[in-house]
Amino acid sequence: MFQWLRLKNNSLFVRTLLSFTILVMIVIVTITLIFSNLYSTTLYNQISREQVKGLEMLSENIDNLFKEMDQIYLNLEINIDIELFLSSRSHDALGTNKARLQISNIRQINPYIQSIFVYNSVLDEFIVEGEPGFDVDSYLKRDASFQKSVNDSRTIYLTRLKESEVTPSFLTDKKAKYIISMEYTNRSVNGEQQTVIINLNDDLLVRDYLSKTGDLLMLVDVDGNTIAHSNIDEIGQNIKDTPSFQAARNSIAESGDVINKQGNDRTLTTFVINRTTGWYVLGSTPYQSLIQPIQDKRNELLGVCLSILLLCLALIFLISKKLYNPVQRLTELFKGSQFNVGSTASSDISLISQVYTETLQHMQSLENKNRDSQQLMKNNFLRRKLTTDESEGVTSQSTDDFKLRIDFDRLLLCSIKIDGYSQLDGQSAMVLESVLLQSVTELLNDEFRYEALQMPKGEIVLLINESESVEDGFPHLLAKLASVKDSIAVTLDITVTIGISSPIDAWGDCPNAYLQAQEMTKQRFVLGLNRIIYPQYVEEMLAHSFDLPTEIEQSLTAAIKRNDRERFVEGLENMAALLRGYVHADAMQALFHVLLVCITQMNQMLNDENKKLGMRFGELNLIFTEMETLGQAKHWLLTQFDEYRKSLENIQHLKENKFYRKIEETIQYIQNNYSDSNLSVEMLAEVAGYTPNYFSKLFKEMTGINSGEYIRKVRIGKAKELLKNDEHKVSDVAEICGYVNSSHFYSAFKKVVGMTPSAYREFALAEKE
């Protein structure tokens, strides 16, 4: 009765207090909703901008790749042997082989090159290094689908891979059924065409550019054809009728985003127009996966604001506790809180405490997310220190901000690489990379002070301090890393090679130490897989030398000459046994020398048998970029030897042709009578005993060129030999080689060689001096 009378006497104050409380609630809730919506909109726009920025960086990387291809084309264009092949007016097997070798060497510059195609329309002859990637025969027939670069000297387009009869291997079995072709074509007024086509490996392009994110990424040309896709099976599909592509195409901006709705599903499509090709770089992310984190953060923000509101109301009630029971009022409000779900509080105070605790837990979750962001920034900082020399900008404060668990007291860099990584598909590689980092950190535990960092292509980098005891610091670290290596082999069913650098004492030493650790892992080529390799171990086990005994080269070349496979295998084993004692760089140099010797000998044997045949040895760069062991190199060389034996068998079948002996006799007749000015197709047909038309057809089938071209080739070859000294006048050389008319000789010589006889003599004499 007394409390009721007290409230009644203060009713005006009570009404005013309640009105103020309601007004404060309405204002705070309204402001909270407004700012939460603004926050959600800002956060969504930021995510969208980040995705567009990521696509711009991807587009810039693709631009850089195409610029590298343009530079490689310039290297091809300015190469003397290749330029002579493109400008040649007659067939020259030696010049073609020189151009082929130069193309093979240039192709090794960039691992993204699958093949290089060089075409001379005057000779109707081409050179292909690597898998051509398209139907060469259709191209040579001037099929309309290959007339890509009509108005431009360079064009980039998608080409479907043709079916190959070669047995697939990890070098040739590509997942993508398409490649990106860069065609460079020069045409003269009279229709002559010089074409260079550089084909890019879509497997590597997808793996290194598009497969490192969970979103769908693709490259699409202006007609809607999918040039590259994070899902390799989607390459080549046409998406011009899809809403996302139409929206990107209709946009007047060079980059942006659009939300597409198909049924109940919505997706965010971001796009960037590539500057080099005009293609669209499209990224597609489910809208729900983007909006859900925003909604969660907005709800958390609302929860925090509501908590603040409740605390303000509690303060108001405490001030007015003389008029009414503030705790009871506050309890009634808290019972309707979103944090009061299934409450088992026994009293009003415990209810308030429980709701307050839930609020603090939500704030703690926000702090955890901020900690994850700090970890990402720390990883970026460490990657920058390993790959660039920025020691001037590093301070103790900047390292303290990231809470690094290392110092420069006996700090080592360890490179942990997955063995056989190049043979893994994209999905398996991503899974193993993620699991490997987690396994390494769990196995090391807190026994050492270290920072673990995930790098591209199956590599984990450790910045780790030795144990405190100087006496057993490094041996103890080796023992622990060996235990980690063995545990990974058991749990993940993979092996890893660990390379360790020398100790460093400053940030500026990190790039060189990182390169040294990587160089240690490369020693697995000679030492074998599943090892721990460090500088002292390399110095003790390996030697610095790249000279191979001549007996090994002689054994291999003798096996090639005799077509003896067992002896060739024995020579490879002897070579491998010797190279296992070399450091990686010297072993690779010696191996490259052996490859060139074997390839040269095989081509010489084939060319000695028949000038029409030859061998193509593409993808030599893969020996040095993807092969990890000597065993893989031996297998590759043995495969080439088997291909060489097949070519010899084909040559033998050609010799068994009943017309082969006649044509061989005719060729010998040309060699003996090239100085006869009356030497002609009719004379050769009479010698062979055939009609001129039938003889010309038969000669072309057996040799690949017509008899007139062969006569001119022999005469010009003899003329070049005579012009290398000054014993004869140029007019006498013309007469000796069967040319009655000197002007005719000048014209023929310049057409084949590219310079006049006098200029060639000056060049040859200067070169001899």
Coordinates of N, CA, C and O in Angstrom, one line a residue, residues 49-64 209 272 274-275 281:
R49 N 34.6 -4.8 -54.7 CA 35.8 -4.2 -55.3 C 37.0 -5.0 -55.2 O 37.8 -5.0 -56.1
E50 N 37.1 -5.7 -54.0 CA 38.3 -6.6 -53.9 C 38.2 -7.7 -55.0 O 39.3 -8.1 -55.5
Q51 N 37.0 -8.3 -55.3 CA 37.0 -9.3 -56.3 C 37.3 -8.7 -57.7 O 38.0 -9.4 -58.4
V52 N 36.8 -7.5 -57.9 CA 37.2 -6.9 -59.2 C 38.7 -6.6 -59.3 O 39.3 -6.8 -60.3
K53 N 39.2 -6.2 -58.1 CA 40.7 -5.9 -58.1 C 41.5 -7.2 -58.3 O 42.5 -7.2 -59.0
G54 N 41.0 -8.3 -57.7 CA 41.6 -9.6 -58.0 C 41.6 -9.9 -59.4 O 42.6 -10.5 -60.0
L55 N 40.4 -9.7 -60.1 CA 40.4 -10.0 -61.5 C 41.3 -9.1 -62.3 O 41.9 -9.5 -63.3
E56 N 41.4 -7.8 -61.9 CA 42.3 -6.9 -62.6 C 43.8 -7.4 -62.5 O 44.5 -7.3 -63.4
M57 N 44.1 -7.9 -61.3 CA 45.5 -8.4 -61.1 C 45.7 -9.7 -62.0 O 46.7 -9.9 -62.6
L58 N 44.6 -10.5 -62.0 CA 44.7 -11.7 -62.9 C 44.8 -11.3 -64.4 O 45.6 -11.9 -65.1
S59 N 44.0 -10.3 -64.8 CA 44.1 -9.8 -66.2 C 45.5 -9.2 -66.5 O 46.1 -9.4 -67.5
E60 N 46.1 -8.5 -65.5 CA 47.4 -8.0 -65.7 C 48.5 -9.1 -65.8 O 49.4 -9.0 -66.6
N61 N 48.3 -10.2 -65.0 CA 49.2 -11.3 -65.1 C 49.1 -11.9 -66.5 O 50.1 -12.3 -67.1
I62 N 47.8 -12.0 -67.0 CA 47.7 -12.6 -68.3 C 48.3 -11.6 -69.4 O 48.9 -12.1 -70.4
D63 N 48.1 -10.3 -69.2 CA 48.8 -9.4 -70.1 C 50.3 -9.6 -70.1 O 51.0 -9.6 -71.2
N64 N 50.9 -9.8 -68.9 CA 52.3 -10.0 -68.8 C 52.7 -11.3 -69.5 O 53.8 -11.4 -70.1
Y209 N 46.8 -19.9 -62.7 CA 46.1 -18.6 -62.8 C 44.7 -18.7 -62.3 O 44.2 -17.8 -61.6
V272 N 36.3 -8.1 -65.9 CA 37.3 -7.1 -66.3 C 37.6 -7.4 -67.7 O 37.7 -8.6 -68.1
N274 N 40.2 -7.6 -70.6 CA 41.7 -7.7 -70.8 C 42.1 -6.7 -71.8 O 41.6 -6.6 -72.9
R275 N 43.2 -5.9 -71.5 CA 43.7 -4.9 -72.4 C 44.3 -5.5 -73.7 O 44.2 -5.0 -74.8
V281 N 37.4 -11.3 -68.4 CA 37.8 -12.1 -67.3 C 36.6 -12.1 -66.4 O 36.3 -11.1 -65.8

